[in-house]
CSV table of C-alpha atoms in Angstrom, one decimal:
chain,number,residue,atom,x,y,z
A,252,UNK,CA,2.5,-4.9,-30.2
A,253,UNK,CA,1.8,-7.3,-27.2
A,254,UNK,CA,4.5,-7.9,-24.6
A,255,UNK,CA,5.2,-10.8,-22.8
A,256,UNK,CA,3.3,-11.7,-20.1
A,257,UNK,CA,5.8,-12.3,-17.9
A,258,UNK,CA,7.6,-8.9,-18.4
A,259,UNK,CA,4.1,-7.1,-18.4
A,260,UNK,CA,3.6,-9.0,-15.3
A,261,UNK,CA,6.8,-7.5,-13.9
A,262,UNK,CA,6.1,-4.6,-14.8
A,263,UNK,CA,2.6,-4.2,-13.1
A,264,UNK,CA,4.1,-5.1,-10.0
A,265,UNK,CA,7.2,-2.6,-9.9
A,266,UNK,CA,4.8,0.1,-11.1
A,267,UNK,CA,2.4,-1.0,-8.1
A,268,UNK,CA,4.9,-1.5,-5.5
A,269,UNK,CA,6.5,1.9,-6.3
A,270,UNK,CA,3.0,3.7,-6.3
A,271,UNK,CA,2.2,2.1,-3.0
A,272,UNK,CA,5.6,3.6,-1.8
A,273,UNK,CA,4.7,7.3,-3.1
A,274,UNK,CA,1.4,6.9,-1.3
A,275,UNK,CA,2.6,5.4,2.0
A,276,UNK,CA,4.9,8.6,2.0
A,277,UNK,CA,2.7,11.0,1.3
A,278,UNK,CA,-0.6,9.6,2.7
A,279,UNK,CA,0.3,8.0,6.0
A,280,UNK,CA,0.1,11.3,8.3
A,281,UNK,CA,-3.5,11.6,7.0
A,282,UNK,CA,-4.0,8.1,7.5
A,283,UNK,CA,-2.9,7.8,10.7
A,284,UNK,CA,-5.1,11.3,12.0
A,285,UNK,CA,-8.2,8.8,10.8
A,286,UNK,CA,-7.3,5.8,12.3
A,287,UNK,CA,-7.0,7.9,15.5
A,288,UNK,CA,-10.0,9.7,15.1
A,289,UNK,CA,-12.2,6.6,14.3
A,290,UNK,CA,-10.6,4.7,17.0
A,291,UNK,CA,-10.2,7.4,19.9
A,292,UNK,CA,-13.4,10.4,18.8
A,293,UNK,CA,-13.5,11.4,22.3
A,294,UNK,CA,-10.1,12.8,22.6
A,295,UNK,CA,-10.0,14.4,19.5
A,296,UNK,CA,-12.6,18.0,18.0
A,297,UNK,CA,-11.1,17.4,14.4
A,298,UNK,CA,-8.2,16.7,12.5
A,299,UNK,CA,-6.0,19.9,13.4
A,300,UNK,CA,-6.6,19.5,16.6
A,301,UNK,CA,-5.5,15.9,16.0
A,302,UNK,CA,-2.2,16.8,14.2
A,303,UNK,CA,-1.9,19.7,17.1
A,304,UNK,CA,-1.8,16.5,19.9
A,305,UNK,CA,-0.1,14.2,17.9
A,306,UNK,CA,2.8,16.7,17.7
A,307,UNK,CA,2.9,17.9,20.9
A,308,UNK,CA,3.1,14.1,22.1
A,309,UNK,CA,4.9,12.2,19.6
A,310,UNK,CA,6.7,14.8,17.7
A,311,UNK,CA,6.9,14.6,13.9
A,312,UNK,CA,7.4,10.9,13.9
A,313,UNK,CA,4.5,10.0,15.6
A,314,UNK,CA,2.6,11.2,11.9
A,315,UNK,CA,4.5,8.1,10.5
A,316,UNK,CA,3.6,5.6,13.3
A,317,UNK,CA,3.2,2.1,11.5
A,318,UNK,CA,4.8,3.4,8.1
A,319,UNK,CA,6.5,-0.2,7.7
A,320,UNK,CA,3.8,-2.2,7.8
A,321,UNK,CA,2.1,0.1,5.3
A,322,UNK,CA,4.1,0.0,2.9
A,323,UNK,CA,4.1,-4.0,2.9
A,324,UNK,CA,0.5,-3.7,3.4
A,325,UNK,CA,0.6,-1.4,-0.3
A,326,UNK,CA,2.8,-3.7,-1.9
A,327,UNK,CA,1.7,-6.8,-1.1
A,328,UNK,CA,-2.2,-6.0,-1.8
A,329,UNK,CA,-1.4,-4.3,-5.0
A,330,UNK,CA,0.6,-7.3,-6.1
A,331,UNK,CA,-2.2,-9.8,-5.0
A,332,UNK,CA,-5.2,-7.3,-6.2
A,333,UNK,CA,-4.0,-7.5,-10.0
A,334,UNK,CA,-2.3,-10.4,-10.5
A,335,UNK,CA,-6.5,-11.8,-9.6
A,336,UNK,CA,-7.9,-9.3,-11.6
A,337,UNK,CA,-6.8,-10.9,-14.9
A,338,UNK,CA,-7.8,-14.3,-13.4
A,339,UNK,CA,-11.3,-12.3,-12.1
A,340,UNK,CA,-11.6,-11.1,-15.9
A,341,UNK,CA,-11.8,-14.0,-17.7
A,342,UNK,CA,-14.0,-15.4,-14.6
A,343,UNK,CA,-16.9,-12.5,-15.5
A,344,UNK,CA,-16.4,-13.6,-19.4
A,345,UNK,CA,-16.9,-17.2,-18.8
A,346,UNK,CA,-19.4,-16.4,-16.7
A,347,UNK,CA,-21.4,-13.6,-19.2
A,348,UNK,CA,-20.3,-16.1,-22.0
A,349,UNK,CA,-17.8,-13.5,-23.7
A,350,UNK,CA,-14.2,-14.9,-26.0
A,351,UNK,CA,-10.9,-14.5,-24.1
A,352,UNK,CA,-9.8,-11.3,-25.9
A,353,UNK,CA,-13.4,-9.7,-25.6
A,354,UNK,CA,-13.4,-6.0,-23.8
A,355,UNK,CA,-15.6,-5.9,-20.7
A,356,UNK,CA,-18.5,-3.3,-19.8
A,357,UNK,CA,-17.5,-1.0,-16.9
A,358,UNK,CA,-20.0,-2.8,-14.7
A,359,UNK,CA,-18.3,-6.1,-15.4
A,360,UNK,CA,-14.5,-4.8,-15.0
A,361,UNK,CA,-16.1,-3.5,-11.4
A,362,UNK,CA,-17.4,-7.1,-10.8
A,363,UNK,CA,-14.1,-8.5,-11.5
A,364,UNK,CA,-12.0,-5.7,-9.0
A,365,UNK,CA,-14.9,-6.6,-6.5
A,366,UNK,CA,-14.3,-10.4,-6.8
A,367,UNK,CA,-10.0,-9.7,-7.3
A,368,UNK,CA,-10.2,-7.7,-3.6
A,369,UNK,CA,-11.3,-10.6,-1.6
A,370,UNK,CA,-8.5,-12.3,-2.3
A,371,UNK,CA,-6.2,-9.1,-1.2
A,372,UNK,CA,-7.3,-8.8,2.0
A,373,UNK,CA,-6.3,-12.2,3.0
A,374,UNK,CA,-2.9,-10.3,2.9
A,375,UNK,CA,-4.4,-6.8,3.9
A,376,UNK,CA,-5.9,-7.5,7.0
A,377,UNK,CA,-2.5,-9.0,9.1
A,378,UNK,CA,-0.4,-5.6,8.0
A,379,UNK,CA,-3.1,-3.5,8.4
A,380,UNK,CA,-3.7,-4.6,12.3
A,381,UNK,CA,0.0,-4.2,12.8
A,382,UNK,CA,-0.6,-0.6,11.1
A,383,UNK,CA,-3.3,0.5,13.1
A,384,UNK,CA,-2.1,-1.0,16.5
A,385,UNK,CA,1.3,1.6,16.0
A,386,UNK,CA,-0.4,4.2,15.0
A,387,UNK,CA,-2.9,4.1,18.1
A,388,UNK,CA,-0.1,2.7,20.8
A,389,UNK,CA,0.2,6.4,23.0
A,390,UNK,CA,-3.4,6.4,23.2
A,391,UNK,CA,-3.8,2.8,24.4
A,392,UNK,CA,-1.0,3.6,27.0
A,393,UNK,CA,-1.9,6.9,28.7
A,394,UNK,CA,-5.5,5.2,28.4
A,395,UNK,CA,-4.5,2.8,30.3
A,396,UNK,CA,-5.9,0.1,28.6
A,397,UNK,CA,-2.8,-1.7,27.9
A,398,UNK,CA,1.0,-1.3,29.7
A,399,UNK,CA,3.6,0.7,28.6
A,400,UNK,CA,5.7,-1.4,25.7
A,401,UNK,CA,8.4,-0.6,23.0
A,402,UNK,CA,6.4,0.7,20.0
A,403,UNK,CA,8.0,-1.1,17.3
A,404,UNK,CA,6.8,-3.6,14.8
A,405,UNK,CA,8.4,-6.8,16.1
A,406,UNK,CA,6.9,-5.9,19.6
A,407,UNK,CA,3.6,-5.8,18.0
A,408,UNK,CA,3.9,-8.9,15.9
A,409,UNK,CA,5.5,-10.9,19.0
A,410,UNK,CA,2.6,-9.4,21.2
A,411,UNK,CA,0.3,-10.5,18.9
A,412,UNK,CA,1.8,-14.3,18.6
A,413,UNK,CA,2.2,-14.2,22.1
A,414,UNK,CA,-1.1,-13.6,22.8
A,415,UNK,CA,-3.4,-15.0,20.2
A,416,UNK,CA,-1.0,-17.2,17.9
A,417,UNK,CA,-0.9,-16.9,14.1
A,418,UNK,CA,-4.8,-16.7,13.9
A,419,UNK,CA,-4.6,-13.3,16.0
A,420,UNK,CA,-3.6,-11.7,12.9
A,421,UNK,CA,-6.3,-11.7,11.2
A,422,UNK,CA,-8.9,-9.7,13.8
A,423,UNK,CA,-11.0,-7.7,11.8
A,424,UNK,CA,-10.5,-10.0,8.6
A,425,UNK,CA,-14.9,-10.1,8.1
A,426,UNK,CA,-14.6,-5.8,8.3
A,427,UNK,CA,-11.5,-6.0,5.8
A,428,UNK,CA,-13.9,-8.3,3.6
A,429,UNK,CA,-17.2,-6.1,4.5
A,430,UNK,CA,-14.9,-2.6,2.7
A,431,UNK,CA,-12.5,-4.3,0.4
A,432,UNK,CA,-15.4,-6.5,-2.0
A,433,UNK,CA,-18.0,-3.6,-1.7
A,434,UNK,CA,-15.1,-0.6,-2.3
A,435,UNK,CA,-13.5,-2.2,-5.0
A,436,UNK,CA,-16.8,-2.5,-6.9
A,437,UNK,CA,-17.1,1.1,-6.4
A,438,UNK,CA,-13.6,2.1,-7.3
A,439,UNK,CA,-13.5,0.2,-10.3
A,440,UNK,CA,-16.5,1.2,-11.4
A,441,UNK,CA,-16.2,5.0,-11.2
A,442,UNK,CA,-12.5,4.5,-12.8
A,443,UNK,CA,-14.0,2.8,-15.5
A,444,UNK,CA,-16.9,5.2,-15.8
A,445,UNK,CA,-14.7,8.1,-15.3
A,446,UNK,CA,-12.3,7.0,-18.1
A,447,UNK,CA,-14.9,6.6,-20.4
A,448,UNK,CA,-16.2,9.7,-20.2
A,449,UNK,CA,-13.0,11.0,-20.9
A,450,UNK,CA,-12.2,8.8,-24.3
A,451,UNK,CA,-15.4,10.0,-25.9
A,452,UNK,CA,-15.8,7.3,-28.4
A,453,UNK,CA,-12.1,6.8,-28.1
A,454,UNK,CA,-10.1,3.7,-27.6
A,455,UNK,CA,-9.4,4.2,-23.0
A,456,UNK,CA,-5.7,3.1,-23.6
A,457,UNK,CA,-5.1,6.4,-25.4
A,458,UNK,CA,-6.1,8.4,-22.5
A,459,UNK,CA,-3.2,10.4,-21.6
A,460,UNK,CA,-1.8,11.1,-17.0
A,461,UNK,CA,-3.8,14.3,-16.5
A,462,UNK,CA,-7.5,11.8,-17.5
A,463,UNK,CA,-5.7,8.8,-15.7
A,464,UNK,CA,-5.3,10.9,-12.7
A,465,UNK,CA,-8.7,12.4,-12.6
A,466,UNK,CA,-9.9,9.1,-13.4
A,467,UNK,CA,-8.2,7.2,-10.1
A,468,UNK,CA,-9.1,10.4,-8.2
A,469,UNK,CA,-13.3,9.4,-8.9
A,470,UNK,CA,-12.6,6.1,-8.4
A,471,UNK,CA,-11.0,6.6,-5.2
A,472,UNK,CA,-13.8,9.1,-3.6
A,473,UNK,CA,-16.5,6.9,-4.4
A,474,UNK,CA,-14.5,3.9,-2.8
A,475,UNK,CA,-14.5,5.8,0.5
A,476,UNK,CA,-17.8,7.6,0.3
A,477,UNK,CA,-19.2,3.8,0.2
A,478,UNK,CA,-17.2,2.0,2.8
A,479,UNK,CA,-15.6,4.6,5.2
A,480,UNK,CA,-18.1,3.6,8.1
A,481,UNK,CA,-17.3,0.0,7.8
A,482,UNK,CA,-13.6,1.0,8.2
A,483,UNK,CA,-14.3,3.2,11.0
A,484,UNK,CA,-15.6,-0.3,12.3
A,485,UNK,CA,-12.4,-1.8,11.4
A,486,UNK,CA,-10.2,0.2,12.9
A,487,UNK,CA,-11.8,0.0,16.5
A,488,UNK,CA,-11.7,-4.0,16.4
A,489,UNK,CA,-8.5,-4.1,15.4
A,490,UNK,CA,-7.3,-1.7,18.0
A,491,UNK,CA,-9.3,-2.1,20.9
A,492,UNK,CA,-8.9,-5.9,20.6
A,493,UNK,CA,-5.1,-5.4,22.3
A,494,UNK,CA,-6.7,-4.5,25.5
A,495,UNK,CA,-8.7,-7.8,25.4
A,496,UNK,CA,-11.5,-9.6,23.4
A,497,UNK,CA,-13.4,-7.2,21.4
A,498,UNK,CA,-17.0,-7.1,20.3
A,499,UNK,CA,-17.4,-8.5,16.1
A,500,UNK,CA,-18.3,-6.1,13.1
A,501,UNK,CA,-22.2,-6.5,14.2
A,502,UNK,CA,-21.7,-5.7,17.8
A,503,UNK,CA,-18.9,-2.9,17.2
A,504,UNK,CA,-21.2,-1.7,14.7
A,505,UNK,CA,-24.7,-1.8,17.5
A,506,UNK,CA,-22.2,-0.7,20.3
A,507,UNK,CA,-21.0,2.3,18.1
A,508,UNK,CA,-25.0,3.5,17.2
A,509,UNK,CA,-26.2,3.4,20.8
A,510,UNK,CA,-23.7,5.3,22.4
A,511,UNK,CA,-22.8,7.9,19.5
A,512,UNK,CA,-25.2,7.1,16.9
A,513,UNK,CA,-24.5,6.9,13.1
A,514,UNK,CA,-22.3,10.3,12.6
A,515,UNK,CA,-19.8,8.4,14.9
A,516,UNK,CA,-19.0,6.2,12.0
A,517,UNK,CA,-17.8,9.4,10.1
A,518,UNK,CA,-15.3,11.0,11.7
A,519,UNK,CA,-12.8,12.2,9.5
A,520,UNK,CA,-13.1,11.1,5.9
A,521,UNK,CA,-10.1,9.9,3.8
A,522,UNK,CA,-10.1,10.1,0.1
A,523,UNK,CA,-6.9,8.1,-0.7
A,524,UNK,CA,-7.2,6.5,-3.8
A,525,UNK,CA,-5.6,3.5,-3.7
A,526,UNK,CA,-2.2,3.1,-5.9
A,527,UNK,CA,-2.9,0.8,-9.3
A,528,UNK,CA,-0.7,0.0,-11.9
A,529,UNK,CA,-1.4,-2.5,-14.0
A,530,UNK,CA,-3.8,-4.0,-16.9
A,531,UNK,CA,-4.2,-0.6,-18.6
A,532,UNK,CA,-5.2,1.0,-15.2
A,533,UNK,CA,-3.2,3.6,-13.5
A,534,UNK,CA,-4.3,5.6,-10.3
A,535,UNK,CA,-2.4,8.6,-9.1
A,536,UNK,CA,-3.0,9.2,-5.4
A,537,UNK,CA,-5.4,12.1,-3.6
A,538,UNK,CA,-5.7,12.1,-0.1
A,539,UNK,CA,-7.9,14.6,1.5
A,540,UNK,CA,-9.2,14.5,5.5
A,541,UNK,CA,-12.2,16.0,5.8
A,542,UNK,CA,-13.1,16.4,9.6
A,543,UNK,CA,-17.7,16.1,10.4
């Protein structure tokens, strides 16, 4: 029986936004370990000794440094992500010449996630810089690269206004673009590929939470395995750009190869599959730091 739109809709999002909550919860200390790590690889031999630091610094709290702007960040790219991806879907079918109600190929639900994710990081990328700027802020300081400040959100966003205007949220939008069109190809694609391996023949809405979880789980490593250097990127411009203008993706990128070469770029790896709900797709969170 079909629902209504507008209460599947509703649906979708409330399933999203509370999956992007779990995950912000149980994912952020890992996440913020890599954002350090990319941004700051001098100061850190791996990720225990990067929890040992943070710890001894910050205390507990400093693992959940930016945890706000996260969880909008969750939210509001979940909400944007799918309520495109329909839109997306019938795009590819017009495009392949395929009816309304006709089932897209796994390559051609990939296409449409791809396409659905550049639309998401228009809301991604502001958050995201707030994020990243808290998570980094005792490093900056005892750096000395920028003065000693309150470490909340507000101060950020007012630092930010202050100092750029509106437009200064958005630094490191063309890295945001550069992972999220590329990644969610590759997430997409694996969840699809993953879940039909599972079905065998069978109908993929029939797939029970154990395949659905395995199946997010692929996605989400082949995501990552496919865009984590251009995040390390990310993370460094939108950090190191509070101290003053800071180089774009191609010079980041150059200025990152000369003076540490390519395994600079890999760090620590993050596995977090990102938190779906929503046209028969569910993704059940992994996160797993793997320091190189």
């Amino acid at each position: 029986m079909k629902s209504n739109p507008a209460i599947q809709a509703a649906i979708d999002l409330t399933a999203g936004a509370a999956g992007g909550t779990a995950c912000v919860f149980t994912g952020q200390p890992f996440d913020t370990m890599k954002v350090k790590m990319q941004t700051f690889p001098d100061l850190y031999r791996g990720l225990t000794d990067c929890c040992l630091k943070t710890y001894y610094q910050v205390g507990f709290r400093g693992f959940y440094k930016g945890t706000s702007p996260a969880l909008i960040a969750n939210i509001a790219e979940n909400s944007v992500l799918f309520m495109c991806y329909g839109f997306c879907q019938q795009v590819v079918r017009k495009v392949v010449g395929l009816e309304k109600q006709a089932k897209l190929s796994d390559l051609q639900n990939a296409a449409a996630g791809s396409f659905a994710s550049a639309f998401a990081a228009l809301v991604l990328c502001p958050t995201e810089l707030v994020k990243c700027r808290l998570q980094t802020m005792y490093e900056m300081e005892t750096s000395g690269k920028i003065a000693k400040s309150q470490n909340t959100v507000w101060s950020v966003v007012k630092s930010i206004l202050k100092k750029d205007g509106p437009l200064g949220f958005y630094h490191g939008l063309s890295s945001t673009l550069l992972r999220e069109v590329p990644g969610y190809f590759f997430f997409f694609g694996g969840y699809e590929l993953s879940r039909s391996f599972f079905a065998s023949g069978r109908s993929k809405d029939e797939l029970g939470p154990v395949p659905l979880m395995l199946s997010g789980g692929f996605g989400g490593i082949c995501l990552w395995l496919a865009v984590y250097p251009v995040d390390c990127i990310k993370s460094r411009i939108q950090v190191l750009s509070m101290s003053g203008k800071q180089a774009g993706f191609i010079g980041t990128f150059i200025s990152i190869v000369k003076n540490e070469g390519l395994p600079a770029d890999l760090p620590s790896t993050d596995y977090s599959c990102r938190n779906f709900k929503g046209n028969n797709l569910g993704c059940h969170n992994v996160s797993v730091s793997t320091s190189f």
